[in-house]
mmCIF file of N, CA and C and ligand atoms in Angstrom:
data_model
loop_
_atom_site.group_PDB
_atom_site.id
_atom_site.type_symbol
_atom_site.label_atom_id
_atom_site.label_comp_id
_atom_site.label_asym_id
_atom_site.label_seq_id
_atom_site.Cartn_x
_atom_site.Cartn_y
_atom_site.Cartn_z
ATOM 1 N N UNK A 1 -0.044 16.746 3.303
ATOM 2 C CA UNK A 1 -0.409 17.632 4.156
ATOM 3 C C UNK A 1 0.353 17.286 5.654
ATOM 4 N N UNK A 2 0.827 16.116 5.703
ATOM 5 C CA UNK A 2 1.382 15.742 6.960
ATOM 6 C C UNK A 2 2.858 16.172 6.920
ATOM 7 N N UNK A 3 3.094 16.661 5.840
ATOM 8 C CA UNK A 3 4.814 16.892 5.680
ATOM 9 C C UNK A 3 4.855 18.542 5.965
ATOM 10 N N UNK A 4 6.024 18.766 6.653
ATOM 11 C CA UNK A 4 6.262 20.107 7.301
ATOM 12 C C UNK A 4 7.586 20.397 6.572
ATOM 13 N N UNK A 5 7.502 20.669 5.387
ATOM 14 C CA UNK A 5 8.836 20.660 4.670
ATOM 15 C C UNK A 5 9.723 21.788 5.046
ATOM 16 N N UNK A 6 9.458 22.899 5.500
ATOM 17 C CA UNK A 6 10.270 24.175 5.764
ATOM 18 C C UNK A 6 10.330 24.437 7.186
ATOM 19 N N UNK A 7 10.030 23.583 8.148
ATOM 20 C CA UNK A 7 10.242 23.876 9.411
ATOM 21 C C UNK A 7 11.393 24.564 9.897
ATOM 22 N N UNK A 8 11.432 25.705 10.476
ATOM 23 C CA UNK A 8 12.524 26.390 10.889
ATOM 24 C C UNK A 8 13.292 27.254 9.677
ATOM 25 N N UNK A 9 12.780 26.983 8.525
ATOM 26 C CA UNK A 9 13.417 27.816 7.568
ATOM 27 C C UNK A 9 12.594 28.961 7.222
ATOM 28 N N UNK A 10 13.030 29.991 6.465
ATOM 29 C CA UNK A 10 12.342 30.989 5.830
ATOM 30 C C UNK A 10 11.401 30.627 4.649
ATOM 31 N N UNK A 11 10.449 31.209 4.469
ATOM 32 C CA UNK A 11 9.572 30.820 3.334
ATOM 33 C C UNK A 11 10.381 30.951 2.176
ATOM 34 N N UNK A 12 10.433 29.684 1.235
ATOM 35 C CA UNK A 12 11.414 29.768 0.290
ATOM 36 C C UNK A 12 11.272 30.459 -0.986
ATOM 37 N N UNK A 13 9.961 30.809 -1.060
ATOM 38 C CA UNK A 13 9.526 31.676 -2.337
ATOM 39 C C UNK A 13 9.194 33.090 -2.047
ATOM 40 N N UNK A 14 9.507 33.891 -3.167
ATOM 41 C CA UNK A 14 9.230 35.202 -2.941
ATOM 42 C C UNK A 14 7.762 35.523 -3.111
ATOM 43 N N UNK A 15 7.289 36.170 -2.129
ATOM 44 C CA UNK A 15 5.757 36.519 -2.192
ATOM 45 C C UNK A 15 5.440 37.662 -2.941
ATOM 46 N N UNK A 16 4.272 37.789 -3.464
ATOM 47 C CA UNK A 16 3.719 38.936 -3.939
ATOM 48 C C UNK A 16 2.532 39.376 -3.427
ATOM 49 N N UNK A 17 2.670 40.632 -2.846
ATOM 50 C CA UNK A 17 1.532 41.179 -1.852
ATOM 51 C C UNK A 17 0.195 41.355 -2.847
ATOM 52 N N UNK A 18 0.263 41.661 -3.861
ATOM 53 C CA UNK A 18 -1.134 41.593 -4.694
ATOM 54 C C UNK A 18 -1.806 40.319 -4.769
ATOM 55 N N UNK A 19 -0.954 39.183 -5.220
ATOM 56 C CA UNK A 19 -1.469 38.044 -5.113
ATOM 57 C C UNK A 19 -1.957 37.776 -3.700
ATOM 58 N N UNK A 20 -1.154 38.184 -2.810
ATOM 59 C CA UNK A 20 -1.579 37.754 -1.409
ATOM 60 C C UNK A 20 -2.787 38.275 -0.857
ATOM 61 N N UNK A 21 -3.184 39.616 -1.328
ATOM 62 C CA UNK A 21 -4.449 40.272 -1.165
ATOM 63 C C UNK A 21 -5.680 39.266 -1.767
ATOM 64 N N UNK A 22 -5.326 38.882 -2.834
ATOM 65 C CA UNK A 22 -6.513 37.960 -3.398
ATOM 66 C C UNK A 22 -6.628 36.758 -2.736
ATOM 67 N N UNK A 23 -5.415 36.439 -2.351
ATOM 68 C CA UNK A 23 -5.640 35.032 -1.623
ATOM 69 C C UNK A 23 -6.191 35.208 -0.148
ATOM 70 N N UNK A 24 -6.190 36.333 0.300
ATOM 71 C CA UNK A 24 -6.630 36.626 1.615
ATOM 72 C C UNK A 24 -8.157 36.318 1.564
ATOM 73 N N UNK A 25 -8.657 36.224 0.555
ATOM 74 C CA UNK A 25 -10.208 35.845 0.510
ATOM 75 C C UNK A 25 -10.373 34.428 1.364
ATOM 76 N N UNK A 26 -9.382 33.667 1.385
ATOM 77 C CA UNK A 26 -9.510 32.516 2.158
ATOM 78 C C UNK A 26 -9.498 32.663 3.630
ATOM 79 N N UNK A 27 -9.200 33.834 4.111
ATOM 80 C CA UNK A 27 -9.101 34.250 5.433
ATOM 81 C C UNK A 27 -10.275 35.279 5.898
ATOM 82 N N UNK A 28 -10.778 35.970 4.893
ATOM 83 C CA UNK A 28 -11.570 37.212 5.041
ATOM 84 C C UNK A 28 -12.925 36.828 5.646
ATOM 85 N N UNK A 29 -13.388 35.681 5.505
ATOM 86 C CA UNK A 29 -14.613 35.302 6.067
ATOM 87 C C UNK A 29 -14.479 35.550 7.640
ATOM 88 N N UNK A 30 -13.376 35.318 8.112
ATOM 89 C CA UNK A 30 -13.236 35.387 9.704
ATOM 90 C C UNK A 30 -12.283 36.420 10.228
ATOM 91 N N UNK A 31 -11.385 37.099 9.269
ATOM 92 C CA UNK A 31 -10.421 37.724 9.721
ATOM 93 C C UNK A 31 -10.338 39.248 8.861
ATOM 94 N N UNK A 32 -10.347 40.413 9.647
ATOM 95 C CA UNK A 32 -9.952 41.529 9.192
ATOM 96 C C UNK A 32 -8.648 42.037 9.040
ATOM 97 N N UNK A 33 -8.006 42.644 8.048
ATOM 98 C CA UNK A 33 -6.675 43.260 8.053
ATOM 99 C C UNK A 33 -6.697 44.848 7.629
ATOM 100 N N UNK A 34 -5.883 45.761 8.209
ATOM 101 C CA UNK A 34 -5.847 47.136 7.519
ATOM 102 C C UNK A 34 -6.074 48.033 8.741
ATOM 103 N N UNK A 35 -6.028 49.316 8.486
ATOM 104 C CA UNK A 35 -6.087 50.251 9.643
ATOM 105 C C UNK A 35 -7.376 50.264 10.622
ATOM 106 N N UNK A 36 -8.368 49.898 10.072
ATOM 107 C CA UNK A 36 -9.515 49.920 10.851
ATOM 108 C C UNK A 36 -10.107 48.387 10.957
ATOM 109 N N UNK A 37 -9.190 47.547 10.976
ATOM 110 C CA UNK A 37 -9.727 46.056 11.135
ATOM 111 C C UNK A 37 -9.967 45.847 12.590
ATOM 112 N N UNK A 38 -10.885 44.882 12.895
ATOM 113 C CA UNK A 38 -11.406 44.764 14.293
ATOM 114 C C UNK A 38 -11.464 43.076 14.487
ATOM 115 N N UNK A 39 -11.639 42.829 15.612
ATOM 116 C CA UNK A 39 -11.845 41.519 15.842
ATOM 117 C C UNK A 39 -13.400 41.114 15.466
ATOM 118 N N UNK A 40 -13.609 39.901 14.969
ATOM 119 C CA UNK A 40 -14.925 39.519 14.421
ATOM 120 C C UNK A 40 -14.855 38.109 14.742
ATOM 121 N N UNK A 41 -15.286 37.138 13.844
ATOM 122 C CA UNK A 41 -15.263 35.808 14.027
ATOM 123 C C UNK A 41 -13.940 35.250 14.418
ATOM 124 N N UNK A 42 -12.813 35.898 13.875
ATOM 125 C CA UNK A 42 -11.466 35.811 14.396
ATOM 126 C C UNK A 42 -10.977 37.000 14.667
ATOM 127 N N UNK A 43 -9.728 37.090 15.247
ATOM 128 C CA UNK A 43 -9.006 38.354 15.540
ATOM 129 C C UNK A 43 -8.556 39.052 14.281
ATOM 130 N N UNK A 44 -8.357 40.451 14.577
ATOM 131 C CA UNK A 44 -7.857 41.037 13.277
ATOM 132 C C UNK A 44 -6.397 40.680 13.136
ATOM 133 N N UNK A 45 -5.994 40.733 12.080
ATOM 134 C CA UNK A 45 -4.680 40.522 11.649
ATOM 135 C C UNK A 45 -3.667 41.495 11.167
ATOM 136 N N UNK A 46 -4.104 42.695 11.375
ATOM 137 C CA UNK A 46 -2.995 44.019 11.202
ATOM 138 C C UNK A 46 -1.657 43.904 11.739
ATOM 139 N N UNK A 47 -0.727 43.898 11.189
ATOM 140 C CA UNK A 47 0.633 43.796 11.799
ATOM 141 C C UNK A 47 0.914 42.630 12.587
ATOM 142 N N UNK A 48 0.232 41.318 11.982
ATOM 143 C CA UNK A 48 0.177 40.085 12.893
ATOM 144 C C UNK A 48 1.799 39.592 13.056
ATOM 145 N N UNK A 49 2.588 39.858 11.810
ATOM 146 C CA UNK A 49 3.857 39.460 11.675
ATOM 147 C C UNK A 49 4.791 40.059 12.661
ATOM 148 N N UNK A 50 5.378 39.229 13.660
ATOM 149 C CA UNK A 50 5.993 39.792 14.652
ATOM 150 C C UNK A 50 4.951 40.112 16.142
ATOM 151 N N UNK A 51 3.853 39.796 16.022
ATOM 152 C CA UNK A 51 3.037 40.043 17.058
ATOM 153 C C UNK A 51 3.007 38.758 17.902
ATOM 154 N N UNK A 52 2.622 38.810 19.131
ATOM 155 C CA UNK A 52 2.698 37.702 20.124
ATOM 156 C C UNK A 52 1.136 37.342 20.034
ATOM 157 N N UNK A 53 1.053 35.884 19.951
ATOM 158 C CA UNK A 53 -0.193 35.094 19.734
ATOM 159 C C UNK A 53 -1.266 35.732 20.897
ATOM 160 N N UNK A 54 -2.466 35.779 20.630
ATOM 161 C CA UNK A 54 -3.519 36.115 21.416
ATOM 162 C C UNK A 54 -3.246 37.484 22.031
ATOM 163 N N UNK A 55 -3.008 38.302 21.487
ATOM 164 C CA UNK A 55 -2.620 39.908 22.075
ATOM 165 C C UNK A 55 -3.320 40.852 21.628
ATOM 166 N N UNK A 56 -4.463 40.724 20.826
ATOM 167 C CA UNK A 56 -5.309 41.867 20.427
ATOM 168 C C UNK A 56 -6.505 41.933 21.572
ATOM 169 N N UNK A 57 -6.738 43.197 21.861
ATOM 170 C CA UNK A 57 -7.526 43.503 22.971
ATOM 171 C C UNK A 57 -9.187 43.148 22.767
ATOM 172 N N UNK A 58 -9.420 43.084 21.459
ATOM 173 C CA UNK A 58 -11.013 43.105 21.406
ATOM 174 C C UNK A 58 -11.282 41.705 20.754
ATOM 175 N N UNK A 59 -10.652 40.634 21.151
ATOM 176 C CA UNK A 59 -10.954 39.345 20.779
ATOM 177 C C UNK A 59 -10.651 38.452 21.903
ATOM 178 N N UNK A 60 -11.820 37.389 22.054
ATOM 179 C CA UNK A 60 -11.735 36.577 23.143
ATOM 180 C C UNK A 60 -10.890 35.186 22.483
ATOM 181 N N UNK A 61 -9.689 34.807 23.009
ATOM 182 C CA UNK A 61 -9.138 33.895 22.182
ATOM 183 C C UNK A 61 -9.406 32.400 22.918
ATOM 184 N N UNK A 62 -9.153 31.442 22.362
ATOM 185 C CA UNK A 62 -9.121 29.944 22.981
ATOM 186 C C UNK A 62 -8.017 29.895 24.035
ATOM 187 N N UNK A 63 -8.264 29.149 25.163
ATOM 188 C CA UNK A 63 -7.055 28.749 26.055
ATOM 189 C C UNK A 63 -5.971 28.372 25.321
ATOM 190 N N UNK A 64 -5.938 27.400 24.300
ATOM 191 C CA UNK A 64 -4.867 26.930 23.635
ATOM 192 C C UNK A 64 -4.063 28.168 22.906
ATOM 193 N N UNK A 65 -4.767 29.031 22.367
ATOM 194 C CA UNK A 65 -4.047 30.184 21.721
ATOM 195 C C UNK A 65 -3.396 30.996 22.789
ATOM 196 N N UNK A 66 -4.056 31.207 24.026
ATOM 197 C CA UNK A 66 -3.604 32.081 25.010
ATOM 198 C C UNK A 66 -2.264 31.496 25.391
ATOM 199 N N UNK A 67 -2.228 30.279 25.672
ATOM 200 C CA UNK A 67 -1.134 29.463 26.309
ATOM 201 C C UNK A 67 -0.003 29.110 25.343
ATOM 202 N N UNK A 68 -0.212 29.442 24.038
ATOM 203 C CA UNK A 68 0.594 28.905 23.139
ATOM 204 C C UNK A 68 2.067 29.282 23.148
ATOM 205 N N UNK A 69 2.183 30.722 23.697
ATOM 206 C CA UNK A 69 3.541 31.331 23.765
ATOM 207 C C UNK A 69 4.113 31.677 22.475
ATOM 208 N N UNK A 70 3.325 31.705 21.416
ATOM 209 C CA UNK A 70 4.030 31.799 20.217
ATOM 210 C C UNK A 70 4.142 33.373 19.659
ATOM 211 N N UNK A 71 5.087 33.694 19.069
ATOM 212 C CA UNK A 71 5.222 34.852 18.444
ATOM 213 C C UNK A 71 5.244 34.668 16.876
ATOM 214 N N UNK A 72 4.337 35.517 16.287
ATOM 215 C CA UNK A 72 3.996 35.053 14.800
ATOM 216 C C UNK A 72 5.055 35.501 13.870
ATOM 217 N N UNK A 73 6.191 34.748 13.931
ATOM 218 C CA UNK A 73 7.216 35.118 12.894
ATOM 219 C C UNK A 73 6.771 34.525 11.545
ATOM 220 N N UNK A 74 7.408 34.788 10.569
ATOM 221 C CA UNK A 74 6.969 34.508 9.123
ATOM 222 C C UNK A 74 6.875 32.664 9.105
ATOM 223 N N UNK A 75 7.947 32.247 9.812
ATOM 224 C CA UNK A 75 7.798 30.755 9.683
ATOM 225 C C UNK A 75 6.761 30.126 10.551
ATOM 226 N N UNK A 76 6.468 30.704 11.702
ATOM 227 C CA UNK A 76 5.382 30.133 12.376
ATOM 228 C C UNK A 76 3.790 30.487 11.869
ATOM 229 N N UNK A 77 3.772 31.500 11.166
ATOM 230 C CA UNK A 77 2.611 31.955 10.455
ATOM 231 C C UNK A 77 2.416 30.780 9.283
ATOM 232 N N UNK A 78 3.575 30.707 8.656
ATOM 233 C CA UNK A 78 3.500 29.838 7.262
ATOM 234 C C UNK A 78 3.029 28.572 7.915
ATOM 235 N N UNK A 79 3.743 27.955 8.998
ATOM 236 C CA UNK A 79 3.301 26.579 9.566
ATOM 237 C C UNK A 79 1.863 26.539 10.011
ATOM 238 N N UNK A 80 1.331 27.573 10.606
ATOM 239 C CA UNK A 80 -0.041 27.636 10.957
ATOM 240 C C UNK A 80 -0.997 27.639 9.848
ATOM 241 N N UNK A 81 -0.586 28.388 8.902
ATOM 242 C CA UNK A 81 -1.577 28.226 7.464
ATOM 243 C C UNK A 81 -1.577 26.952 6.819
ATOM 244 N N UNK A 82 -0.431 26.150 6.986
ATOM 245 C CA UNK A 82 -0.377 24.813 6.450
ATOM 246 C C UNK A 82 -1.239 23.968 7.248
ATOM 247 N N UNK A 83 -1.345 24.091 8.687
ATOM 248 C CA UNK A 83 -2.011 23.142 9.614
ATOM 249 C C UNK A 83 -2.024 23.736 10.810
ATOM 250 N N UNK A 84 -3.331 24.709 11.026
ATOM 251 C CA UNK A 84 -3.419 25.367 12.150
ATOM 252 C C UNK A 84 -3.374 24.402 13.535
ATOM 253 N N UNK A 85 -3.953 23.466 13.360
ATOM 254 C CA UNK A 85 -4.106 22.368 14.646
ATOM 255 C C UNK A 85 -2.742 21.958 15.098
ATOM 256 N N UNK A 86 -1.921 21.686 14.056
ATOM 257 C CA UNK A 86 -0.609 21.135 14.554
ATOM 258 C C UNK A 86 0.361 22.174 15.312
ATOM 259 N N UNK A 87 0.115 23.438 14.913
ATOM 260 C CA UNK A 87 0.797 24.558 15.448
ATOM 261 C C UNK A 87 0.313 24.859 16.929
ATOM 262 N N UNK A 88 -0.945 25.096 17.019
ATOM 263 C CA UNK A 88 -1.533 25.312 18.023
ATOM 264 C C UNK A 88 -2.828 24.418 18.305
ATOM 265 N N UNK A 89 -2.390 23.193 18.977
ATOM 266 C CA UNK A 89 -3.528 22.096 19.177
ATOM 267 C C UNK A 89 -4.643 22.532 19.893
ATOM 268 N N UNK A 90 -5.674 22.425 19.248
ATOM 269 C CA UNK A 90 -6.979 22.807 20.143
ATOM 270 C C UNK A 90 -7.195 24.301 19.895
ATOM 271 N N UNK A 91 -6.573 24.851 18.801
ATOM 272 C CA UNK A 91 -7.104 26.266 18.382
ATOM 273 C C UNK A 91 -8.518 26.133 17.969
ATOM 274 N N UNK A 92 -9.134 27.454 18.151
ATOM 275 C CA UNK A 92 -10.564 27.379 17.590
ATOM 276 C C UNK A 92 -10.615 27.806 16.156
ATOM 277 N N UNK A 93 -9.527 28.062 15.462
ATOM 278 C CA UNK A 93 -9.324 28.337 14.051
ATOM 279 C C UNK A 93 -9.670 27.024 13.272
ATOM 280 N N UNK A 94 -10.750 26.860 12.665
ATOM 281 C CA UNK A 94 -11.092 25.770 11.886
ATOM 282 C C UNK A 94 -10.824 25.993 10.338
ATOM 283 N N UNK A 95 -9.620 25.744 10.055
ATOM 284 C CA UNK A 95 -9.377 25.921 8.849
ATOM 285 C C UNK A 95 -8.513 24.774 8.260
ATOM 286 N N UNK A 96 -8.885 24.499 6.827
ATOM 287 C CA UNK A 96 -8.450 23.351 6.556
ATOM 288 C C UNK A 96 -6.891 23.356 6.137
ATOM 289 N N UNK A 97 -6.259 24.286 5.995
ATOM 290 C CA UNK A 97 -4.923 24.412 5.744
ATOM 291 C C UNK A 97 -4.527 24.647 4.264
ATOM 292 N N UNK A 98 -3.505 25.503 3.953
ATOM 293 C CA UNK A 98 -3.073 25.717 2.701
ATOM 294 C C UNK A 98 -1.878 24.906 2.369
ATOM 295 N N UNK A 99 -1.933 24.212 1.068
ATOM 296 C CA UNK A 99 -0.652 23.453 0.770
ATOM 297 C C UNK A 99 0.203 24.107 -0.409
ATOM 298 N N UNK A 100 -0.454 25.105 -0.991
ATOM 299 C CA UNK A 100 0.330 25.778 -2.131
ATOM 300 C C UNK A 100 1.154 26.765 -1.376
ATOM 301 N N UNK A 101 2.530 26.375 -1.638
ATOM 302 C CA UNK A 101 3.433 27.284 -0.962
ATOM 303 C C UNK A 101 3.640 28.833 -1.566
ATOM 304 N N UNK A 102 3.251 28.837 -2.821
ATOM 305 C CA UNK A 102 3.351 30.113 -3.354
ATOM 306 C C UNK A 102 2.291 30.990 -2.849
ATOM 307 N N UNK A 103 1.086 30.395 -2.644
ATOM 308 C CA UNK A 103 0.104 31.130 -1.914
ATOM 309 C C UNK A 103 0.347 31.574 -0.449
ATOM 310 N N UNK A 104 0.991 30.608 0.145
ATOM 311 C CA UNK A 104 1.467 30.971 1.527
ATOM 312 C C UNK A 104 2.525 32.211 1.468
ATOM 313 N N UNK A 105 3.368 32.177 0.545
ATOM 314 C CA UNK A 105 4.318 33.257 0.484
ATOM 315 C C UNK A 105 3.573 34.570 0.032
ATOM 316 N N UNK A 106 2.738 34.390 -0.829
ATOM 317 C CA UNK A 106 1.966 35.764 -1.071
ATOM 318 C C UNK A 106 1.227 36.135 0.001
ATOM 319 N N UNK A 107 0.557 35.342 0.781
ATOM 320 C CA UNK A 107 -0.246 35.818 1.836
ATOM 321 C C UNK A 107 0.772 36.456 2.833
ATOM 322 N N UNK A 108 1.828 35.987 3.127
ATOM 323 C CA UNK A 108 2.954 36.453 4.022
ATOM 324 C C UNK A 108 3.240 37.885 3.445
ATOM 325 N N UNK A 109 3.518 38.125 2.271
ATOM 326 C CA UNK A 109 3.976 39.182 1.615
ATOM 327 C C UNK A 109 2.865 40.284 2.011
ATOM 328 N N UNK A 110 1.628 39.858 1.766
ATOM 329 C CA UNK A 110 0.531 40.881 1.948
ATOM 330 C C UNK A 110 0.443 41.105 3.357
ATOM 331 N N UNK A 111 0.363 40.168 4.199
ATOM 332 C CA UNK A 111 0.380 40.640 5.679
ATOM 333 C C UNK A 111 1.454 41.444 6.272
ATOM 334 N N UNK A 112 2.557 41.303 5.621
ATOM 335 C CA UNK A 112 3.617 42.216 6.052
ATOM 336 C C UNK A 112 3.397 43.407 5.573
ATOM 337 N N UNK A 113 3.053 43.599 4.371
ATOM 338 C CA UNK A 113 2.593 44.905 3.984
ATOM 339 C C UNK A 113 1.555 45.412 4.574
ATOM 340 N N UNK A 114 0.685 44.830 5.238
ATOM 341 C CA UNK A 114 -0.597 45.273 5.961
ATOM 342 C C UNK A 114 -0.125 45.484 7.389
ATOM 343 N N UNK A 115 1.019 46.117 7.696
ATOM 344 C CA UNK A 115 1.428 46.106 9.312
ATOM 345 C C UNK A 115 0.946 47.289 10.001
ATOM 346 N N UNK A 116 0.026 48.145 9.473
ATOM 347 C CA UNK A 116 -0.817 49.105 10.241
ATOM 348 C C UNK A 116 -1.907 49.359 9.556
HETATM 349 C C1 HEC B 201 -13.421 29.692 9.603
HETATM 350 C C2 HEC B 201 -12.794 30.949 10.083
HETATM 351 C C3 HEC B 201 -11.373 31.128 9.941
HETATM 352 C C4 HEC B 201 -10.650 31.174 8.822
HETATM 353 C C5 HEC B 201 -11.195 30.991 7.419
HETATM 354 C C6 HEC B 201 -9.348 31.745 9.136
HETATM 355 N N1 HEC B 201 -9.067 31.756 10.564
HETATM 356 FE FE1 HEC B 201 -7.450 32.420 11.283
HETATM 357 N N2 HEC B 201 -8.555 32.216 13.190
HETATM 358 C C7 HEC B 201 -9.713 32.014 13.356
HETATM 359 C C8 HEC B 201 -10.213 32.164 14.648
HETATM 360 C C9 HEC B 201 -11.575 31.527 15.362
HETATM 361 C C10 HEC B 201 -8.947 32.312 15.483
HETATM 362 C C11 HEC B 201 -8.720 32.365 16.709
HETATM 363 C C12 HEC B 201 -8.259 31.038 17.412
HETATM 364 C C13 HEC B 201 -8.091 30.713 18.809
HETATM 365 O O1 HEC B 201 -8.340 31.514 19.584
HETATM 366 O O2 HEC B 201 -7.671 29.691 18.937
HETATM 367 C C14 HEC B 201 -7.941 32.660 14.438
HETATM 368 C C15 HEC B 201 -6.514 32.957 14.767
HETATM 369 C C16 HEC B 201 -5.620 33.233 13.779
HETATM 370 C C17 HEC B 201 -4.522 33.724 14.232
HETATM 371 C C18 HEC B 201 -3.790 34.045 15.440
HETATM 372 C C19 HEC B 201 -3.919 35.756 15.595
HETATM 373 C C20 HEC B 201 -3.370 36.149 16.911
HETATM 374 O O3 HEC B 201 -3.937 37.312 17.173
HETATM 375 O O4 HEC B 201 -2.662 35.482 17.724
HETATM 376 C C21 HEC B 201 -3.778 33.938 12.958
HETATM 377 C C22 HEC B 201 -2.389 34.331 12.652
HETATM 378 C C23 HEC B 201 -4.678 33.602 11.863
HETATM 379 N N3 HEC B 201 -5.728 33.173 12.483
HETATM 380 C C24 HEC B 201 -4.357 33.644 10.501
HETATM 381 C C25 HEC B 201 -5.302 33.051 9.419
HETATM 382 C C26 HEC B 201 -4.917 33.425 8.123
HETATM 383 C C27 HEC B 201 -3.778 33.772 7.503
HETATM 384 C C28 HEC B 201 -6.000 32.591 7.422
HETATM 385 C C29 HEC B 201 -6.135 32.544 5.949
HETATM 386 C C30 HEC B 201 -5.011 31.783 5.379
HETATM 387 C C31 HEC B 201 -7.168 32.483 8.497
HETATM 388 N N4 HEC B 201 -6.664 32.633 9.662
HETATM 389 C C32 HEC B 201 -8.367 31.805 8.199
HETATM 390 C C33 HEC B 201 -10.665 31.762 12.335
HETATM 391 C C34 HEC B 201 -10.284 31.658 11.003
#
């Protein structure tokens, strides 16, 4: 978990959006995605790839997220899924992290497909 093997590189594996939709159950207790998604316990994630961090209007982010200056590229998002607190120290997202790289690639493919 301490390793960060693909920092700076693109996700090395091809993602499968259908598998990513299934894997999104790891996120769905806190996040919504899709055309009618809204902020809930966590911000909505529709079109999150390419989006500036802390930029949805209906969610109150932590100061850490507001000041992060991040744009959610695939690489950044993959790193955040591996270890949220390492990418945004002090984030309110309490999430263990995913170490399965295939799952991360699938989730990225799903989120990319859910751009609106
Ligand atoms: C236990 C609840 C919870 C789970 C599970 C969770 N998140 Fe989060 N997430 C949050 C919270 C709360 C925030 C807001 C963090 C902040 O403001 O510091 C957040 C923020 C985010 C952001 C930043 C969004 C933005 O608008 O800047 C992304 C991206 C994200 N989560 C992705 C995911 C993904 C992908 C998963 C599943 C792999 C996931 N999260 C699982 C609670 C969760």
